[in-house]
XYZ file of C-alpha atoms in Angstrom:
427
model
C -15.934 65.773 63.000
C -17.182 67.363 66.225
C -16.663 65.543 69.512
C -18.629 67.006 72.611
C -18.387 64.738 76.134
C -21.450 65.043 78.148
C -20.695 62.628 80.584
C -16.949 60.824 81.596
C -17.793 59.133 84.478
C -17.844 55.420 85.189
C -20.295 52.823 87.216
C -22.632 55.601 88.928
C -22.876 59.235 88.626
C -21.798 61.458 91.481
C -21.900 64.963 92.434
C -19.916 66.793 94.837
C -17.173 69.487 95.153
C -14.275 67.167 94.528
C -15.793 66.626 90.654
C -16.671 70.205 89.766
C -14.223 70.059 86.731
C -14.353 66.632 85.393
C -17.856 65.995 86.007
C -20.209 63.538 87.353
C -22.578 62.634 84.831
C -21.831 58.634 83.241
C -21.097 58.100 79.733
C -22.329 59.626 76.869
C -20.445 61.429 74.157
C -21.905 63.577 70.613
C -20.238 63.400 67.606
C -21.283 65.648 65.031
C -20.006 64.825 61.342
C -19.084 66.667 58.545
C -22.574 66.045 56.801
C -24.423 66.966 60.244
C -25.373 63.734 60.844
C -25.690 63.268 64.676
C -23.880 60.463 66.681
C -24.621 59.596 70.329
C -22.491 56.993 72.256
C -24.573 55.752 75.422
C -26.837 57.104 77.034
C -25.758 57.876 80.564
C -26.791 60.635 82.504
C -24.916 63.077 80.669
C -27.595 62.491 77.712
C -30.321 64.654 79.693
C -27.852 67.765 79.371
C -27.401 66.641 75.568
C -31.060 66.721 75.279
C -31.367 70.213 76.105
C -28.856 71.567 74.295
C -30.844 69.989 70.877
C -33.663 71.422 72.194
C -32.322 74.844 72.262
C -31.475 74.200 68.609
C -35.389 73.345 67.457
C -37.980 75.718 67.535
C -40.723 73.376 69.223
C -43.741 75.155 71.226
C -43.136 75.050 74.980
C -46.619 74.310 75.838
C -47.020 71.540 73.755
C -43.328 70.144 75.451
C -45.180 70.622 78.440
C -47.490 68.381 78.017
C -46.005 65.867 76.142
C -43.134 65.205 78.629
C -45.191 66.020 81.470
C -42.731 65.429 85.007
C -39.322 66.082 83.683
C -40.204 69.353 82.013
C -40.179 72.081 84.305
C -36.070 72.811 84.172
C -35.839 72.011 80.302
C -38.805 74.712 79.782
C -36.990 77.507 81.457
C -33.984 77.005 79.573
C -35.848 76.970 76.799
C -37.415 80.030 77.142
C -34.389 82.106 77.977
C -33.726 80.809 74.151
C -37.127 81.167 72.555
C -35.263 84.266 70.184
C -32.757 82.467 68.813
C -34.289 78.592 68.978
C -32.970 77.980 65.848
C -29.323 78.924 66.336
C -26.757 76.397 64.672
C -25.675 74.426 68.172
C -22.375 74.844 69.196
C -20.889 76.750 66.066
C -22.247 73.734 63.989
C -25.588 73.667 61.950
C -29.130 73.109 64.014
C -30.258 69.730 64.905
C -31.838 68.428 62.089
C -33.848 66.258 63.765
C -32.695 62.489 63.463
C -29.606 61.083 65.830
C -27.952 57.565 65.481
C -27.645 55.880 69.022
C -24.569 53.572 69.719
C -24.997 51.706 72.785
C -21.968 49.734 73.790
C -23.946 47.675 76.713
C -26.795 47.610 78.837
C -25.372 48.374 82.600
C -27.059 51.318 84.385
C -24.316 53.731 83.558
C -24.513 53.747 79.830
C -28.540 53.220 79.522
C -29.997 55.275 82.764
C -30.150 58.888 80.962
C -32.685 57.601 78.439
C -35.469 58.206 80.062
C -34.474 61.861 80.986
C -33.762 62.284 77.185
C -36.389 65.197 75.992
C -35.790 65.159 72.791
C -36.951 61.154 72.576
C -40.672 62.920 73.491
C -41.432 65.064 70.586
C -43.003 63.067 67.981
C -40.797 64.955 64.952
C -37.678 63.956 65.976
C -36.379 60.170 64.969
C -34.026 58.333 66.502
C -32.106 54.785 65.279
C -30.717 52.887 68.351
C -28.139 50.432 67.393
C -27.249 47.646 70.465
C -25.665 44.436 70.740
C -27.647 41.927 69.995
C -28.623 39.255 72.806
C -31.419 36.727 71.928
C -32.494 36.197 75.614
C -32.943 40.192 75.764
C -33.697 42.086 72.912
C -32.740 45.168 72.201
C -36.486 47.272 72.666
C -37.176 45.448 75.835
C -33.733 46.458 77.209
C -34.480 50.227 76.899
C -37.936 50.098 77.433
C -38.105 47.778 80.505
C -35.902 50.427 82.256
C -38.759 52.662 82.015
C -41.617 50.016 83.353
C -43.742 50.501 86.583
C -40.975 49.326 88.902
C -38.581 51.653 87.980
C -40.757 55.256 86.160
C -43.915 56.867 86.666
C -43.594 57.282 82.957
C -43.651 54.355 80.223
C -41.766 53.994 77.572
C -44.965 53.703 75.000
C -45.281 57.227 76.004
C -42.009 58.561 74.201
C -43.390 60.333 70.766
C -40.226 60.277 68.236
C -39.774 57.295 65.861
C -37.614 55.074 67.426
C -35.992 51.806 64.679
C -34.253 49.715 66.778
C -31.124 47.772 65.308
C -29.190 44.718 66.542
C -25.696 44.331 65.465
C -22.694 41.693 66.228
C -19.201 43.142 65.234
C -21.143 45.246 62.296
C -19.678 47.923 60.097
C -22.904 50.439 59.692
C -22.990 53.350 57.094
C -24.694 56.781 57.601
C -24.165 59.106 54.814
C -20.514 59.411 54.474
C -19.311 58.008 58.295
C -18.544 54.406 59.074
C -18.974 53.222 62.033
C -17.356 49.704 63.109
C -18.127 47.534 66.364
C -15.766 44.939 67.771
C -16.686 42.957 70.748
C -14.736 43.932 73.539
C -13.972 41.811 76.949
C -16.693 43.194 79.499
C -18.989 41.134 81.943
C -22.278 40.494 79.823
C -20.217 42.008 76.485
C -19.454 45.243 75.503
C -18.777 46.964 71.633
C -16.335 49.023 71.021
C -16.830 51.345 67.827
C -14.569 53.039 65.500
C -16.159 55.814 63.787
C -14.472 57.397 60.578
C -15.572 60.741 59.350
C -13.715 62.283 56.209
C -9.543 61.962 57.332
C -10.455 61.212 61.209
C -11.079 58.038 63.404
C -12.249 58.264 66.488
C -12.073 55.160 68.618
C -15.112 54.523 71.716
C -13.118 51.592 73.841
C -15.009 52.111 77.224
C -15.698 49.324 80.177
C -13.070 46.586 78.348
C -10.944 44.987 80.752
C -7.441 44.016 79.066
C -5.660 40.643 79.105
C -2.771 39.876 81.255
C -0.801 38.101 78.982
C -1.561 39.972 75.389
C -3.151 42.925 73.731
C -6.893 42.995 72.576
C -6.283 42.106 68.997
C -10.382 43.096 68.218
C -9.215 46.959 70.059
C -5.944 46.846 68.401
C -8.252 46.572 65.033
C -9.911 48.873 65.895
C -7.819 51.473 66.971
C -5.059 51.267 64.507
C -3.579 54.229 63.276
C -6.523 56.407 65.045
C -6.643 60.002 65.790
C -8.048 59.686 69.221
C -8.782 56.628 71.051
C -11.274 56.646 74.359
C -10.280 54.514 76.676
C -11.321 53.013 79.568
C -8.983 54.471 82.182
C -10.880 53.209 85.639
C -8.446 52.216 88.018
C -4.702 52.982 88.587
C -2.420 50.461 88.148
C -2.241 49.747 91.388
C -6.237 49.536 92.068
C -6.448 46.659 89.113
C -4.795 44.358 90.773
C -7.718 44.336 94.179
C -9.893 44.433 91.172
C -9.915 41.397 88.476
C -12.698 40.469 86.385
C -14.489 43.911 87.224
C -14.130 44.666 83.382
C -12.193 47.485 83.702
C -8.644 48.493 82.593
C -5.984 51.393 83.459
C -4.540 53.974 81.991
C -1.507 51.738 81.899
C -2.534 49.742 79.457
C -4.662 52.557 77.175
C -0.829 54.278 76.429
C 0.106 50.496 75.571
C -2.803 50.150 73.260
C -1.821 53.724 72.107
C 1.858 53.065 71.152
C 0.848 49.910 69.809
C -2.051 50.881 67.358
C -0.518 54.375 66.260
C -3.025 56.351 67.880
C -2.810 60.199 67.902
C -4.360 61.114 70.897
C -5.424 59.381 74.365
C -8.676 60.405 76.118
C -9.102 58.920 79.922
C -12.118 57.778 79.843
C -14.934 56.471 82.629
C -13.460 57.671 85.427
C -14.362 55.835 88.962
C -16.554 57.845 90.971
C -13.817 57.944 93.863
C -11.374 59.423 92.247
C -11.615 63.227 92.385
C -10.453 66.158 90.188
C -7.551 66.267 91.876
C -6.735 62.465 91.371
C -7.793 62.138 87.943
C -5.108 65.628 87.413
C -2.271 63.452 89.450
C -3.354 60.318 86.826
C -2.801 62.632 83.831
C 0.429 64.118 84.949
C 1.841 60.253 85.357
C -0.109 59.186 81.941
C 1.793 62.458 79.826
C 5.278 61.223 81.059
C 4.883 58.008 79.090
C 2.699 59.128 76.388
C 2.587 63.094 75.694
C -0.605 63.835 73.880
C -3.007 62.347 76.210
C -6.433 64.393 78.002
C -8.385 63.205 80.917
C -11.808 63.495 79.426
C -14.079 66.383 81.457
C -17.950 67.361 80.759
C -17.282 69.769 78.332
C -14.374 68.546 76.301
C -15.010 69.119 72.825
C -12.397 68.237 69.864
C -13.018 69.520 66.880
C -11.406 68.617 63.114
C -12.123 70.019 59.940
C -11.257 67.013 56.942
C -10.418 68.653 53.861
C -12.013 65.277 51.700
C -15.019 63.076 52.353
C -14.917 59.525 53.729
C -13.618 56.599 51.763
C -16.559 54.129 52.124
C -15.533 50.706 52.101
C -18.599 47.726 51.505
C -20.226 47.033 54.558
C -19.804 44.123 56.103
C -23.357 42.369 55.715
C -24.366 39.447 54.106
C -24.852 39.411 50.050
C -28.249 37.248 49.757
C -31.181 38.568 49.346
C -33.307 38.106 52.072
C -35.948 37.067 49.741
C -34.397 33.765 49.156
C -36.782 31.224 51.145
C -35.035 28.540 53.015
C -35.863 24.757 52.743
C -37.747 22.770 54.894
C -37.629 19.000 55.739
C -38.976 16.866 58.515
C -36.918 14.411 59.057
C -37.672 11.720 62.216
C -39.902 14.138 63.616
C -37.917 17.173 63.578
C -38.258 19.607 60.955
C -35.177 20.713 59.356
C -34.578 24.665 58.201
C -31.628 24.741 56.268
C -30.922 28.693 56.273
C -28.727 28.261 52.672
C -25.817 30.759 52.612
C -27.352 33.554 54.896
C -29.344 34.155 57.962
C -31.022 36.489 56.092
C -33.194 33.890 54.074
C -35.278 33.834 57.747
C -36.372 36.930 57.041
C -38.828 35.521 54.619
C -41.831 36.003 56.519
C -42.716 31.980 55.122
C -40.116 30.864 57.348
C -42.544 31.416 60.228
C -45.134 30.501 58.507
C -44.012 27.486 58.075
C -43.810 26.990 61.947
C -47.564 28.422 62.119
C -48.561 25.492 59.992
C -47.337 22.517 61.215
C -50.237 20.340 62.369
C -49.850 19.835 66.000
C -47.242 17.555 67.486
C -46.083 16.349 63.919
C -42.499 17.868 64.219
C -40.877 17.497 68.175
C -38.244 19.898 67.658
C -36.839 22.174 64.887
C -33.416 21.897 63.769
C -31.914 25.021 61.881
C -28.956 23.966 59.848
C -26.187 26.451 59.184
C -23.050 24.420 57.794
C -23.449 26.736 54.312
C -23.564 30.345 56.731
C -20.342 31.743 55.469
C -20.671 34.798 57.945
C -23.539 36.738 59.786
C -24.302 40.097 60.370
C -26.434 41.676 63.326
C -29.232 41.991 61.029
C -29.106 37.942 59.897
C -28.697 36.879 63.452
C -31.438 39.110 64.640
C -33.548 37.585 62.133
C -32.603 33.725 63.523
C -33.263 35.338 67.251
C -36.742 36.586 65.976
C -37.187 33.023 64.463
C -36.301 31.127 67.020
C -38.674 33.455 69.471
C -41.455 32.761 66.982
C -41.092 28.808 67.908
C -41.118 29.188 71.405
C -44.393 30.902 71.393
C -45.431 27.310 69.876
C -43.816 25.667 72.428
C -41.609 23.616 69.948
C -38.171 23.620 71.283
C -35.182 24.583 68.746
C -31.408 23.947 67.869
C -28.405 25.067 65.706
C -26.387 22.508 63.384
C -23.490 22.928 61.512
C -22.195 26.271 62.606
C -18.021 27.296 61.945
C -15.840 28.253 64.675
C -16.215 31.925 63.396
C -20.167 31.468 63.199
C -20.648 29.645 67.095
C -18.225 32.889 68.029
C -20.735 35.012 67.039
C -23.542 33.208 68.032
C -22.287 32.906 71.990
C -21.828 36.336 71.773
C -25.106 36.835 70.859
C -26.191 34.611 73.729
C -27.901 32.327 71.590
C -26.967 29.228 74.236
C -29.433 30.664 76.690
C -32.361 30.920 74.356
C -31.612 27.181 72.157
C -29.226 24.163 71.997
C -26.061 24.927 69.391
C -24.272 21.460 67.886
């Protein structure tokens, strides 16, 4: 596994003399696995530079990038040409792009979504990219990213962006790509935040950024995460000191990453998301105080790269994502006006495209509300819940308003996290 950090810096990006060597570009960080498979964590500003670099690995036709990204071209084509001999060389001492990327978004605040749009790579209609998010039914997933790039806010929309984009919505999901895992755990940020664990062949690399710790225990769903890892990113905002002016900002210290550290077994400690006031020379004076209490510890810098070379291939372990096929139809029952969908032992069953059907044909004003029942739902991945979101979208476009019955503790968990109280009514 090959880690590369494009961008380390938290809230907004900055750029002046006192942040030469750790950077001012917001997060986004490449991991390159041992089957070439390509990993991106956010997309903050730091993504644009990641975009050219894959460029310089792909032989694509300047003229044709000219035209096809139109406004943010002129720098990207330069560097390009300075390249055009050797377009194809393997990027960074690794193999060349091939072409498709995995995108792990861990929220949707300006600083880990605002480098999209400068991404070149997202242009050229051969490349394909699968953007994984956390799933919130009152704003899905698409509409994030692409309302970012509406007439308000960019001259250019997002319709215009050539490469295959699949857009996936997950909830504390374990997702598989060739022989890497990658695990999500919701972490405690203001509108939510994922954390990720990814595990390529004999190393774990933990993503923890913008989670704000709790005063009176440890994050059990980091502590999951990060056990026994071989480097955990943290988010390492304020100083100890700072925190306490600022509570419920969802940020933590460095303080409490070496606690997390000790506590989970982890290897090594990478400050992460640094605040755009501190400077190089603070961010040096944090990691001198961080390496007394916990040696192996690096302030991360644009630039960084850590590199390991596993010796066997990843144990993969069953995802976990629901069993049932999501063939199996759910049942239907009107019952004093309201028409019942009992969803049977999976979300998934909504994916049956009779499910809204169903809604389609009810005569007009025979059912006053739809109930889904959910007391069988064992457990839900992003891909069930997305379905109920789509479902439950579907009725509102008939104007038949919807609720949830029946759902475990572990089940309503997921389904506040989702945000599903802002879109229907959960008993």
């Amino acid at each position: 596994m090959r880690i590369v950090f494009w961008g380390a810096r938290g809230s907004i990006p900055c750029c002046h003399k006192g942040v030469i060597r750790y950077g001012g570009n917001t997060s986004c960080v490449e991991i390159r696995t041992r089957n070439n498979d390509l990993i991106i964590l956010d997309c903050g500003t730091g993504l644009r530079s990641l975009g050219v670099e894959l460029m310089q690995a792909r032989a694509v036709d300047t003229a044709v990038l000219e035209k096809t990204v139109e406004f943010i071209v002129e720098e990207h084509v330069r560097v390009l040409a300075a390249h055009k001999q050797d377009a194809l060389r393997a990027l960074n001492g690794t193999q060349p792009f091939k072409g498709e990327a995995h995108i792990f978004l861990t929220h949707y605040h300006w600083d880990h979504i605002q480098g999209f749009p400068f991404f070149v790579p997202a242009y050229i209609p051969e490349f394909e990219f699968h953007i994984y998010g956390m799933l919130k039914a009152d704003h899905r997933l698409r509409n994030v990213i692409g309302e970012q790039m509406g007439k308000t806010y960019f001259p250019v929309m997002f319709d215009r962006m050539g490469a295959k984009m699949h857009f996936n919505e997950i909830i504390e999901d374990t997702v598989v790509i060739e022989d890497t895992v990658v695990k999500s755990r919701y972490l405690n940020h203001p509108q939510g935040c994922l954390g990720y664990r990814i595990t390529s062949g004999e190393m774990s690399v933990v993503y923890a950024t913008d989670t704000e710790h709790y005063e009176d225990r440890l994050d059990q769903n980091l502590l999951e995460l990060a056990e026994d890892a071989d480097v955990l990113i943290y988010d390492s905002m304020y100083t100890p000191e700072e925190y306490q002016k600022k509570k419920n900002w969802g940020h933590s210290t460095w303080e409490e990453g070496v606690r997390i550290a000790r506590e989970a077994g982890v290897r090594k400690l990478i400050l992460f998301h640094h605040d755009p006031e501190h400077d190089d020379d603070f961010i040096d004076r944090i990691g001198r105080d961080v390496r007394e209490q916990f040696p192996n510890v690096m302030a991360a810098y644009e630039g960084l790269v850590i590199t390991d070379f596993p010796d066997e291939p990843t144990q993969i372990e069953d995802a976990e994502e629901d069993k049932t096929s999501p063939l199996l139809m759910p049942s239907f029952q009107l019952v004093d006006s309201a028409l019942h969908i009992d969803c049977g032992a999976s979300f998934l069953s909504l994916l049956n495209p009779g499910a809204k059907t169903a809604i389609d044909r009810l005569p007009q004003r025979t059912a006053s509300k739809i109930v889904f029942k959910v007391d069988k739902v064992k457990s839900a991945s992003g891909r069930g819940l997305t379905a109920l979101a789509d479902v439950i979208q579907h009725a509102a476009g008939q104007n038949i308003p919807t609720g949830i019955e029946g759902a475990s503790p572990e089940i309503i968990h997921k389904l506040k996290i989702a945000r599903f109280h802002h879109i229907t009514k959960i008993e």
